[in-house]
Amino acid sequence: RVGNMHGRRRQTPEEAAARREASLPRVKALRALQADVVRRRRDRVHTAESMAVAGRLLEINPDVAVAWNFRRECIRSPGGSGRDDANTDAASSAGGTRVGSGAASAGDDAAGVIGSPPDDAEATTADPTRSTSYVPPLEDELALTEKTLRKNPKGYGSWHHRRWTVERLAATDAKEATLRREMALISQMLDVDDRNFHCWNYRRFVVSLMDGGGAIDEAELEYTTRKIELNFSNYSAWHSRTKVLPRVSDLTKEALDREYELVQQAFFTEPEDQSGWIYHRWLTAQTLMGARDGRGDEAGAMETLRREAGLCRELSEMEPSSKWPVVTRARLVRATGTEGGRIEAGEEFVKLASLDPMRVGYYCDCCARR
């Protein structure tokens, strides 16, 4: 009898065996291609054909880290496609989406290559040349990584290689055009998946290379606001806000109060989503640090803590089964440092033991440390 799971028909043993049998030629070809890349890297064959072979492998499987490392070695090689003027045209046609016709040869078993971590040391040694002959192969790397990222938007190897490439293009006359193109691509990808943390990390990297000072940071803060308002559960947008806000603001009480108002919209809308609560905890830390380093005063900080604790109590009464307002209130009242605050925090942690029994040991420990 054939059952189903999650609305999908379960394969019979015969169907599964037939599917495996049908995939064997593709698996063998991929293994041969991997072995060819490994052999070429071992023998230091830094040619346009090697770039083509590595590019073809990465288009099939973007997570083969050794192939990315090999492409970087080919580009940096003094006699390779990235440095030899005579090979520039061949390298341009070989890299990225315009791969050449290098045939894959059978060789050593490369089954373990897929899981290899990126070779950061090899990826960052040797400075690139700034000559115009160096730009075409790098442009091809952008084309290849764009293709692999569209196939796997969260591939570590693809993002690492694109960053490596852009770092070098940013040292040439192509910097402005490159960064403008990168920002357009990033915006497209975040419109498709606004919580792709690889893309958010890469966006911060690209912004760090741009000339524009405070105006760029202001624009980035506004961008995080738009993304948060579209989806309060965007952990990456909240995180980016913690990075850019200190660059556009002195984090005074007035500035932090505006942020408290923003995050309150998030947890009053969806109290069970923890992304807003995590940002709220960061804001609380900034409030307390500001009281210590002179950006604010202790009386103002205590006023903020009491105000936020009151809002958490209000939300807890509206959503009695939600643990996050109770957890946050316990931390806030304990942060006041008063005896009454410690007693209130203990009561909140006792309440949490029944709301969240799986973490009762943690809450008991919090009570013991109060």
mmCIF file of C-alpha atoms in Angstrom:
data_model
loop_
_atom_site.group_PDB
_atom_site.id
_atom_site.type_symbol
_atom_site.label_atom_id
_atom_site.label_comp_id
_atom_site.label_asym_id
_atom_site.label_seq_id
_atom_site.Cartn_x
_atom_site.Cartn_y
_atom_site.Cartn_z
ATOM 1 C CA ARG A 1 0.000 0.000 0.000
ATOM 2 C CA VAL A 2 1.324 3.440 -0.956
ATOM 3 C CA GLY A 3 0.795 6.134 1.683
ATOM 4 C CA ASN A 4 1.434 9.846 1.611
ATOM 5 C CA MET A 5 3.114 12.383 3.873
ATOM 6 C CA HIS A 6 2.414 16.116 3.980
ATOM 7 C CA GLY A 7 0.155 15.718 0.959
ATOM 8 C CA ARG A 8 2.889 14.089 -1.147
ATOM 9 C CA ARG A 9 2.686 10.557 -2.468
ATOM 10 C CA ARG A 10 5.287 8.261 -0.930
ATOM 11 C CA GLN A 11 7.565 6.462 -3.381
ATOM 12 C CA THR A 12 7.503 2.696 -3.565
ATOM 13 C CA PRO A 13 10.863 0.889 -3.127
ATOM 14 C CA GLU A 14 10.815 0.100 -6.845
ATOM 15 C CA GLU A 15 10.293 3.759 -7.780
ATOM 16 C CA ALA A 16 13.076 4.870 -5.435
ATOM 17 C CA ALA A 17 15.463 2.309 -6.921
ATOM 18 C CA ALA A 18 14.570 3.403 -10.457
ATOM 19 C CA ARG A 19 15.156 7.041 -9.544
ATOM 20 C CA ARG A 20 18.589 6.225 -8.091
ATOM 21 C CA GLU A 21 19.470 4.228 -11.192
ATOM 22 C CA ALA A 22 18.436 7.109 -13.460
ATOM 23 C CA SER A 23 20.619 9.571 -11.521
ATOM 24 C CA LEU A 24 23.785 7.442 -11.702
ATOM 25 C CA PRO A 25 25.081 8.877 -15.021
ATOM 26 C CA ARG A 26 24.741 12.435 -13.682
ATOM 27 C CA VAL A 27 26.458 11.501 -10.419
ATOM 28 C CA LYS A 28 29.339 9.855 -12.296
ATOM 29 C CA ALA A 29 29.764 12.893 -14.527
ATOM 30 C CA LEU A 30 29.780 15.225 -11.509
ATOM 31 C CA ARG A 31 32.347 13.051 -9.737
ATOM 32 C CA ALA A 32 34.561 13.102 -12.831
ATOM 33 C CA LEU A 33 34.261 16.893 -13.074
ATOM 34 C CA GLN A 34 35.182 17.278 -9.406
ATOM 35 C CA ALA A 35 38.161 14.977 -9.844
ATOM 36 C CA ASP A 36 39.310 16.996 -12.855
ATOM 37 C CA VAL A 37 39.193 20.232 -10.832
ATOM 38 C CA VAL A 38 41.129 18.614 -7.973
ATOM 39 C CA ARG A 39 43.757 17.292 -10.413
ATOM 40 C CA ARG A 40 44.145 20.636 -12.137
ATOM 41 C CA ARG A 41 44.518 22.444 -8.815
ATOM 42 C CA ARG A 42 47.081 19.910 -7.600
ATOM 43 C CA ASP A 43 49.121 20.284 -10.799
ATOM 44 C CA ARG A 44 48.713 24.110 -10.794
ATOM 45 C CA VAL A 45 47.162 24.148 -14.258
ATOM 46 C CA HIS A 46 46.159 27.829 -14.234
ATOM 47 C CA THR A 47 44.656 28.154 -17.712
ATOM 48 C CA ALA A 48 41.469 29.408 -19.350
ATOM 49 C CA GLU A 49 40.408 25.778 -19.786
ATOM 50 C CA SER A 50 40.780 25.201 -16.036
ATOM 51 C CA MET A 51 38.597 28.242 -15.363
ATOM 52 C CA ALA A 52 36.008 26.759 -17.727
ATOM 53 C CA VAL A 53 36.058 23.376 -15.983
ATOM 54 C CA ALA A 54 35.747 24.940 -12.516
ATOM 55 C CA GLY A 55 32.969 27.239 -13.741
ATOM 56 C CA ARG A 56 31.008 24.335 -15.216
ATOM 57 C CA LEU A 57 31.266 22.411 -11.934
ATOM 58 C CA LEU A 58 30.105 25.397 -9.885
ATOM 59 C CA GLU A 59 27.122 25.982 -12.139
ATOM 60 C CA ILE A 60 26.031 22.418 -11.343
ATOM 61 C CA ASN A 61 26.940 22.511 -7.652
ATOM 62 C CA PRO A 62 27.806 25.965 -6.211
ATOM 63 C CA ASP A 63 28.921 24.460 -2.877
ATOM 64 C CA VAL A 64 32.195 22.891 -4.057
ATOM 65 C CA ALA A 65 34.572 25.117 -2.104
ATOM 66 C CA VAL A 66 37.742 23.782 -3.750
ATOM 67 C CA ALA A 67 36.489 24.998 -7.138
ATOM 68 C CA TRP A 68 36.042 28.562 -5.826
ATOM 69 C CA ASN A 69 39.520 28.441 -4.307
ATOM 70 C CA PHE A 70 40.954 27.173 -7.602
ATOM 71 C CA ARG A 71 39.370 30.038 -9.566
ATOM 72 C CA ARG A 72 40.934 32.546 -7.186
ATOM 73 C CA GLU A 73 44.315 30.876 -7.631
ATOM 74 C CA CYS A 74 43.953 31.010 -11.418
ATOM 75 C CA ILE A 75 43.133 34.722 -11.319
ATOM 76 C CA ARG A 76 46.072 35.509 -9.027
ATOM 77 C CA SER A 77 48.530 33.317 -10.890
ATOM 78 C CA PRO A 78 51.348 35.389 -12.510
ATOM 79 C CA GLY A 79 51.083 33.324 -15.679
ATOM 80 C CA GLY A 80 47.388 32.575 -15.410
ATOM 81 C CA SER A 81 44.268 34.021 -16.954
ATOM 82 C CA GLY A 82 44.083 36.905 -14.512
ATOM 83 C CA ARG A 83 47.620 38.213 -15.040
ATOM 84 C CA ASP A 84 48.675 37.229 -18.559
ATOM 85 C CA ASP A 85 47.610 39.830 -21.146
ATOM 86 C CA ALA A 86 47.788 37.174 -23.862
ATOM 87 C CA ASN A 87 45.183 35.106 -22.083
ATOM 88 C CA THR A 88 42.819 37.929 -21.112
ATOM 89 C CA ASP A 89 40.319 37.292 -23.913
ATOM 90 C CA ALA A 90 40.356 33.556 -23.322
ATOM 91 C CA ALA A 91 39.838 34.047 -19.613
ATOM 92 C CA SER A 92 36.935 36.408 -20.220
ATOM 93 C CA SER A 93 35.190 33.834 -22.368
ATOM 94 C CA ALA A 94 35.984 31.064 -19.893
ATOM 95 C CA GLY A 95 34.913 32.645 -16.622
ATOM 96 C CA GLY A 96 31.418 32.931 -15.246
ATOM 97 C CA THR A 97 28.540 32.181 -17.565
ATOM 98 C CA ARG A 98 30.737 32.048 -20.685
ATOM 99 C CA VAL A 99 32.577 28.832 -19.878
ATOM 100 C CA GLY A 100 34.782 27.154 -22.435
ATOM 101 C CA SER A 101 34.774 23.586 -23.662
ATOM 102 C CA GLY A 102 37.314 21.946 -21.360
ATOM 103 C CA ALA A 103 36.396 18.257 -21.112
ATOM 104 C CA ALA A 104 36.040 16.641 -17.703
ATOM 105 C CA SER A 105 38.402 13.705 -17.222
ATOM 106 C CA ALA A 106 37.970 10.857 -14.785
ATOM 107 C CA GLY A 107 40.390 10.795 -11.921
ATOM 108 C CA ASP A 108 40.637 10.566 -8.172
ATOM 109 C CA ASP A 109 37.378 10.232 -6.242
ATOM 110 C CA ALA A 110 36.339 13.772 -5.278
ATOM 111 C CA ALA A 111 33.282 12.848 -3.255
ATOM 112 C CA GLY A 112 34.615 14.671 -0.206
ATOM 113 C CA VAL A 113 35.172 17.938 -2.068
ATOM 114 C CA ILE A 114 31.619 19.231 -1.671
ATOM 115 C CA GLY A 115 31.861 19.649 2.077
ATOM 116 C CA SER A 116 35.246 21.363 2.076
ATOM 117 C CA PRO A 117 35.304 24.750 3.865
ATOM 118 C CA PRO A 118 36.445 27.854 1.971
ATOM 119 C CA ASP A 119 40.217 28.361 2.048
ATOM 120 C CA ASP A 120 40.249 31.907 3.445
ATOM 121 C CA ALA A 121 44.005 32.090 3.724
ATOM 122 C CA GLU A 122 44.465 31.261 0.057
ATOM 123 C CA ALA A 123 41.601 33.535 -0.944
ATOM 124 C CA THR A 124 43.102 36.646 0.572
ATOM 125 C CA THR A 125 46.830 36.370 -0.121
ATOM 126 C CA ALA A 126 48.490 38.478 -2.791
ATOM 127 C CA ASP A 127 47.163 41.845 -3.861
ATOM 128 C CA PRO A 128 45.438 42.075 -7.263
ATOM 129 C CA THR A 129 46.905 44.116 -10.035
ATOM 130 C CA ARG A 130 45.161 47.342 -10.960
ATOM 131 C CA SER A 131 45.845 47.004 -14.674
ATOM 132 C CA THR A 132 42.932 47.036 -17.103
ATOM 133 C CA SER A 133 43.772 43.446 -18.150
ATOM 134 C CA TYR A 134 42.770 42.309 -14.638
ATOM 135 C CA VAL A 135 39.180 43.586 -14.829
ATOM 136 C CA PRO A 136 37.616 41.199 -17.420
ATOM 137 C CA PRO A 137 38.181 37.965 -15.444
ATOM 138 C CA LEU A 138 36.838 39.642 -12.318
ATOM 139 C CA GLU A 139 33.759 40.756 -14.223
ATOM 140 C CA ASP A 140 33.282 37.131 -15.184
ATOM 141 C CA GLU A 141 33.426 36.151 -11.510
ATOM 142 C CA LEU A 142 30.505 38.490 -10.858
ATOM 143 C CA ALA A 143 28.546 36.831 -13.656
ATOM 144 C CA LEU A 144 29.275 33.361 -12.315
ATOM 145 C CA THR A 145 28.448 34.159 -8.702
ATOM 146 C CA GLU A 146 25.215 35.881 -9.715
ATOM 147 C CA LYS A 147 24.225 32.686 -11.512
ATOM 148 C CA THR A 148 25.138 30.434 -8.576
ATOM 149 C CA LEU A 149 23.414 32.723 -6.067
ATOM 150 C CA ARG A 150 20.209 32.606 -8.063
ATOM 151 C CA LYS A 151 20.472 28.824 -7.828
ATOM 152 C CA ASN A 152 21.345 28.837 -4.116
ATOM 153 C CA PRO A 153 20.837 32.290 -2.510
ATOM 154 C CA LYS A 154 22.353 31.091 0.775
ATOM 155 C CA GLY A 155 25.523 29.483 -0.522
ATOM 156 C CA TYR A 156 28.484 30.418 1.659
ATOM 157 C CA GLY A 157 31.045 29.781 -1.108
ATOM 158 C CA SER A 158 29.266 32.006 -3.634
ATOM 159 C CA TRP A 159 28.946 34.947 -1.221
ATOM 160 C CA HIS A 160 32.569 34.586 -0.095
ATOM 161 C CA HIS A 161 33.826 34.572 -3.690
ATOM 162 C CA ARG A 162 31.682 37.553 -4.682
ATOM 163 C CA ARG A 163 33.010 39.548 -1.734
ATOM 164 C CA TRP A 164 36.574 38.620 -2.698
ATOM 165 C CA THR A 165 35.883 39.782 -6.245
ATOM 166 C CA VAL A 166 34.244 43.084 -5.297
ATOM 167 C CA GLU A 167 37.064 43.930 -2.875
ATOM 168 C CA ARG A 168 39.430 43.818 -5.833
ATOM 169 C CA LEU A 169 37.158 45.641 -8.260
ATOM 170 C CA ALA A 170 36.734 48.385 -5.648
ATOM 171 C CA ALA A 171 40.481 49.063 -6.001
ATOM 172 C CA THR A 172 40.055 49.875 -9.716
ATOM 173 C CA ASP A 173 38.363 52.586 -11.752
ATOM 174 C CA ALA A 174 35.323 50.281 -11.907
ATOM 175 C CA LYS A 175 34.543 50.856 -8.219
ATOM 176 C CA GLU A 176 31.551 53.178 -8.541
ATOM 177 C CA ALA A 177 29.808 51.181 -11.272
ATOM 178 C CA THR A 178 30.496 47.921 -9.439
ATOM 179 C CA LEU A 179 29.045 49.070 -6.130
ATOM 180 C CA ARG A 180 26.006 50.597 -7.800
ATOM 181 C CA ARG A 181 25.340 47.292 -9.560
ATOM 182 C CA GLU A 182 25.853 45.343 -6.360
ATOM 183 C CA MET A 183 23.314 47.434 -4.456
ATOM 184 C CA ALA A 184 20.758 46.863 -7.220
ATOM 185 C CA LEU A 185 21.324 43.097 -7.098
ATOM 186 C CA ILE A 186 21.108 43.048 -3.300
ATOM 187 C CA SER A 187 17.816 44.942 -3.352
ATOM 188 C CA GLN A 188 16.391 42.466 -5.856
ATOM 189 C CA MET A 189 17.437 39.492 -3.740
ATOM 190 C CA LEU A 190 16.069 40.990 -0.518
ATOM 191 C CA ASP A 191 12.780 41.679 -2.270
ATOM 192 C CA VAL A 192 12.587 37.937 -2.947
ATOM 193 C CA ASP A 193 13.740 36.858 0.546
ATOM 194 C CA ASP A 194 13.923 39.729 3.002
ATOM 195 C CA ARG A 195 15.400 37.531 5.765
ATOM 196 C CA ASN A 196 18.418 36.201 3.855
ATOM 197 C CA PHE A 197 21.133 37.012 6.398
ATOM 198 C CA HIS A 198 23.919 36.271 3.881
ATOM 199 C CA CYS A 199 22.546 39.025 1.672
ATOM 200 C CA TRP A 200 22.186 41.446 4.611
ATOM 201 C CA ASN A 201 25.791 40.784 5.675
ATOM 202 C CA TYR A 202 26.939 41.375 2.104
ATOM 203 C CA ARG A 203 24.915 44.590 1.925
ATOM 204 C CA ARG A 204 26.742 45.962 4.983
ATOM 205 C CA PHE A 205 30.052 45.032 3.345
ATOM 206 C CA VAL A 206 29.170 46.848 0.102
ATOM 207 C CA VAL A 207 27.955 49.916 2.011
ATOM 208 C CA SER A 208 31.275 50.018 3.883
ATOM 209 C CA LEU A 209 33.065 50.450 0.528
ATOM 210 C CA MET A 210 30.843 53.313 -0.645
ATOM 211 C CA ASP A 211 31.761 56.986 -0.451
ATOM 212 C CA GLY A 212 29.029 59.148 1.001
ATOM 213 C CA GLY A 213 29.513 59.324 4.743
ATOM 214 C CA GLY A 214 26.469 60.106 6.836
ATOM 215 C CA ALA A 215 24.081 60.248 3.872
ATOM 216 C CA ILE A 216 24.741 56.588 3.089
ATOM 217 C CA ASP A 217 24.131 55.601 6.716
ATOM 218 C CA GLU A 218 20.901 57.604 6.824
ATOM 219 C CA ALA A 219 19.711 55.847 3.694
ATOM 220 C CA GLU A 220 20.556 52.451 5.191
ATOM 221 C CA LEU A 221 18.644 53.262 8.384
ATOM 222 C CA GLU A 222 15.631 54.219 6.290
ATOM 223 C CA TYR A 223 15.999 50.978 4.331
ATOM 224 C CA THR A 224 15.882 48.884 7.526
ATOM 225 C CA THR A 225 12.802 50.840 8.618
ATOM 226 C CA ARG A 226 10.997 49.980 5.384
ATOM 227 C CA LYS A 227 11.904 46.310 5.640
ATOM 228 C CA ILE A 228 10.850 46.119 9.292
ATOM 229 C CA GLU A 229 7.524 47.796 8.592
ATOM 230 C CA LEU A 230 6.873 45.269 5.823
ATOM 231 C CA ASN A 231 7.783 42.338 8.090
ATOM 232 C CA PHE A 232 8.270 42.793 11.832
ATOM 233 C CA SER A 233 9.760 39.293 12.010
ATOM 234 C CA ASN A 234 12.860 40.294 10.043
ATOM 235 C CA TYR A 235 15.735 39.402 12.382
ATOM 236 C CA SER A 236 18.354 40.537 9.866
ATOM 237 C CA ALA A 237 16.791 43.986 9.416
ATOM 238 C CA TRP A 238 16.673 44.525 13.194
ATOM 239 C CA HIS A 239 20.295 43.381 13.441
ATOM 240 C CA SER A 240 21.414 45.748 10.670
ATOM 241 C CA ARG A 241 19.637 48.531 12.545
ATOM 242 C CA THR A 242 21.875 47.892 15.573
ATOM 243 C CA LYS A 243 24.882 48.369 13.278
ATOM 244 C CA VAL A 244 23.818 51.536 11.475
ATOM 245 C CA LEU A 245 21.956 53.400 14.240
ATOM 246 C CA PRO A 246 25.105 54.229 16.290
ATOM 247 C CA ARG A 247 26.622 55.780 13.149
ATOM 248 C CA VAL A 248 23.735 58.202 12.575
ATOM 249 C CA SER A 249 22.818 58.961 16.167
ATOM 250 C CA ASP A 250 24.498 59.611 19.504
ATOM 251 C CA LEU A 251 21.946 57.208 21.054
ATOM 252 C CA THR A 252 20.597 59.894 23.337
ATOM 253 C CA LYS A 253 17.441 59.290 25.367
ATOM 254 C CA GLU A 254 15.354 61.025 22.703
ATOM 255 C CA ALA A 255 16.832 58.903 19.911
ATOM 256 C CA LEU A 256 16.357 55.676 21.875
ATOM 257 C CA ASP A 257 12.772 56.614 22.755
ATOM 258 C CA ARG A 258 11.981 56.774 19.039
ATOM 259 C CA GLU A 259 13.390 53.278 18.659
ATOM 260 C CA TYR A 260 11.344 52.029 21.620
ATOM 261 C CA GLU A 261 8.231 53.334 19.870
ATOM 262 C CA LEU A 262 9.143 51.463 16.684
ATOM 263 C CA VAL A 263 9.790 48.144 18.396
ATOM 264 C CA GLN A 264 6.610 48.456 20.486
ATOM 265 C CA GLN A 265 4.652 48.307 17.234
ATOM 266 C CA ALA A 266 6.326 44.964 16.543
ATOM 267 C CA PHE A 267 5.620 43.155 19.787
ATOM 268 C CA PHE A 268 2.147 44.603 20.269
ATOM 269 C CA THR A 269 1.355 43.271 16.772
ATOM 270 C CA GLU A 270 2.929 39.819 17.286
ATOM 271 C CA PRO A 271 3.975 39.260 20.905
ATOM 272 C CA GLU A 272 5.191 35.701 20.271
ATOM 273 C CA ASP A 273 7.752 36.755 17.662
ATOM 274 C CA GLN A 274 11.106 37.156 19.375
ATOM 275 C CA SER A 275 12.873 39.353 16.789
ATOM 276 C CA GLY A 276 11.415 42.582 18.204
ATOM 277 C CA TRP A 277 12.092 41.475 21.774
ATOM 278 C CA ILE A 278 15.749 40.847 20.942
ATOM 279 C CA TYR A 279 16.043 44.381 19.542
ATOM 280 C CA HIS A 280 14.263 45.716 22.640
ATOM 281 C CA ARG A 281 16.897 44.025 24.810
ATOM 282 C CA TRP A 282 19.617 45.747 22.769
ATOM 283 C CA LEU A 283 17.881 49.101 23.307
ATOM 284 C CA THR A 284 17.744 48.444 27.056
ATOM 285 C CA ALA A 285 21.498 47.790 27.063
ATOM 286 C CA GLN A 286 22.098 51.084 25.223
ATOM 287 C CA THR A 287 19.939 52.922 27.768
ATOM 288 C CA LEU A 288 21.943 51.534 30.696
ATOM 289 C CA MET A 289 25.303 52.166 29.000
ATOM 290 C CA GLY A 290 24.238 55.713 28.183
ATOM 291 C CA ALA A 291 23.581 56.379 31.884
ATOM 292 C CA ARG A 292 27.115 55.218 32.667
ATOM 293 C CA ASP A 293 29.054 56.962 29.891
ATOM 294 C CA GLY A 294 27.356 60.360 30.069
ATOM 295 C CA ARG A 295 25.014 60.176 27.064
ATOM 296 C CA GLY A 296 22.132 60.169 29.515
ATOM 297 C CA ASP A 297 21.506 60.332 33.241
ATOM 298 C CA GLU A 298 20.573 57.631 35.707
ATOM 299 C CA ALA A 299 17.204 59.186 36.492
ATOM 300 C CA GLY A 300 16.283 59.170 32.800
ATOM 301 C CA ALA A 301 17.397 55.552 32.438
ATOM 302 C CA MET A 302 15.302 54.463 35.433
ATOM 303 C CA GLU A 303 12.324 56.307 33.985
ATOM 304 C CA THR A 304 12.751 54.401 30.716
ATOM 305 C CA LEU A 305 13.041 51.046 32.490
ATOM 306 C CA ARG A 306 9.885 51.665 34.526
ATOM 307 C CA ARG A 307 7.975 52.854 31.459
ATOM 308 C CA GLU A 308 8.932 49.779 29.437
ATOM 309 C CA ALA A 309 8.175 47.470 32.375
ATOM 310 C CA GLY A 310 4.708 49.013 32.564
ATOM 311 C CA LEU A 311 4.125 48.396 28.865
ATOM 312 C CA CYS A 312 5.208 44.790 29.298
ATOM 313 C CA ARG A 313 2.725 44.378 32.151
ATOM 314 C CA GLU A 314 -0.011 45.841 29.936
ATOM 315 C CA LEU A 315 0.850 43.479 27.092
ATOM 316 C CA SER A 316 1.057 40.505 29.453
ATOM 317 C CA GLU A 317 -2.480 41.228 30.660
ATOM 318 C CA MET A 318 -3.647 41.332 27.035
ATOM 319 C CA GLU A 319 -1.736 38.152 26.104
ATOM 320 C CA PRO A 320 -1.558 36.067 29.324
ATOM 321 C CA SER A 321 -0.092 33.017 27.574
ATOM 322 C CA SER A 322 2.848 34.907 26.023
ATOM 323 C CA LYS A 323 6.166 34.503 27.813
ATOM 324 C CA TRP A 324 8.144 37.306 26.127
ATOM 325 C CA PRO A 325 6.548 40.291 27.915
ATOM 326 C CA VAL A 326 7.048 38.453 31.223
ATOM 327 C CA VAL A 327 10.714 37.654 30.490
ATOM 328 C CA THR A 328 11.371 41.247 29.430
ATOM 329 C CA ARG A 329 9.573 42.729 32.426
ATOM 330 C CA ALA A 330 11.611 40.529 34.780
ATOM 331 C CA ARG A 331 14.855 41.789 33.226
ATOM 332 C CA LEU A 332 13.718 45.408 33.277
ATOM 333 C CA VAL A 333 12.660 45.526 36.913
ATOM 334 C CA ARG A 334 15.795 43.648 37.970
ATOM 335 C CA ALA A 335 17.915 46.179 36.063
ATOM 336 C CA THR A 336 16.592 48.994 38.264
ATOM 337 C CA GLY A 337 18.798 47.590 41.045
ATOM 338 C CA THR A 338 16.229 48.204 43.775
ATOM 339 C CA GLU A 339 15.037 45.714 46.366
ATOM 340 C CA GLY A 340 11.479 46.092 45.081
ATOM 341 C CA GLY A 341 12.722 45.390 41.568
ATOM 342 C CA ARG A 342 14.466 42.197 42.669
ATOM 343 C CA ILE A 343 11.292 40.983 44.398
ATOM 344 C CA GLU A 344 9.187 41.749 41.309
ATOM 345 C CA ALA A 345 11.699 39.967 39.079
ATOM 346 C CA GLY A 346 11.471 36.861 41.281
ATOM 347 C CA GLU A 347 7.688 36.869 40.977
ATOM 348 C CA GLU A 348 7.932 37.137 37.194
ATOM 349 C CA PHE A 349 10.401 34.244 36.989
ATOM 350 C CA VAL A 350 8.063 32.086 39.095
ATOM 351 C CA LYS A 351 5.265 32.922 36.632
ATOM 352 C CA LEU A 352 7.542 31.950 33.739
ATOM 353 C CA ALA A 353 8.090 28.497 35.234
ATOM 354 C CA SER A 354 4.438 27.713 34.511
ATOM 355 C CA LEU A 355 4.280 29.583 31.185
ATOM 356 C CA ASP A 356 7.423 27.921 29.830
ATOM 357 C CA PRO A 357 7.964 24.648 31.784
ATOM 358 C CA MET A 358 10.668 23.373 29.391
ATOM 359 C CA ARG A 359 13.013 26.089 30.706
ATOM 360 C CA VAL A 360 12.065 25.924 34.358
ATOM 361 C CA GLY A 361 15.665 25.205 35.365
ATOM 362 C CA TYR A 362 16.851 28.395 33.677
ATOM 363 C CA TYR A 363 14.199 30.476 35.439
ATOM 364 C CA CYS A 364 15.051 28.916 38.813
ATOM 365 C CA ASP A 365 18.683 29.850 38.184
ATOM 366 C CA CYS A 366 17.613 33.433 37.383
ATOM 367 C CA CYS A 367 15.737 33.560 40.689
ATOM 368 C CA ALA A 368 18.803 32.318 42.560
ATOM 369 C CA ARG A 369 20.975 35.044 40.962
ATOM 370 C CA ARG A 370 18.581 37.920 41.619
#
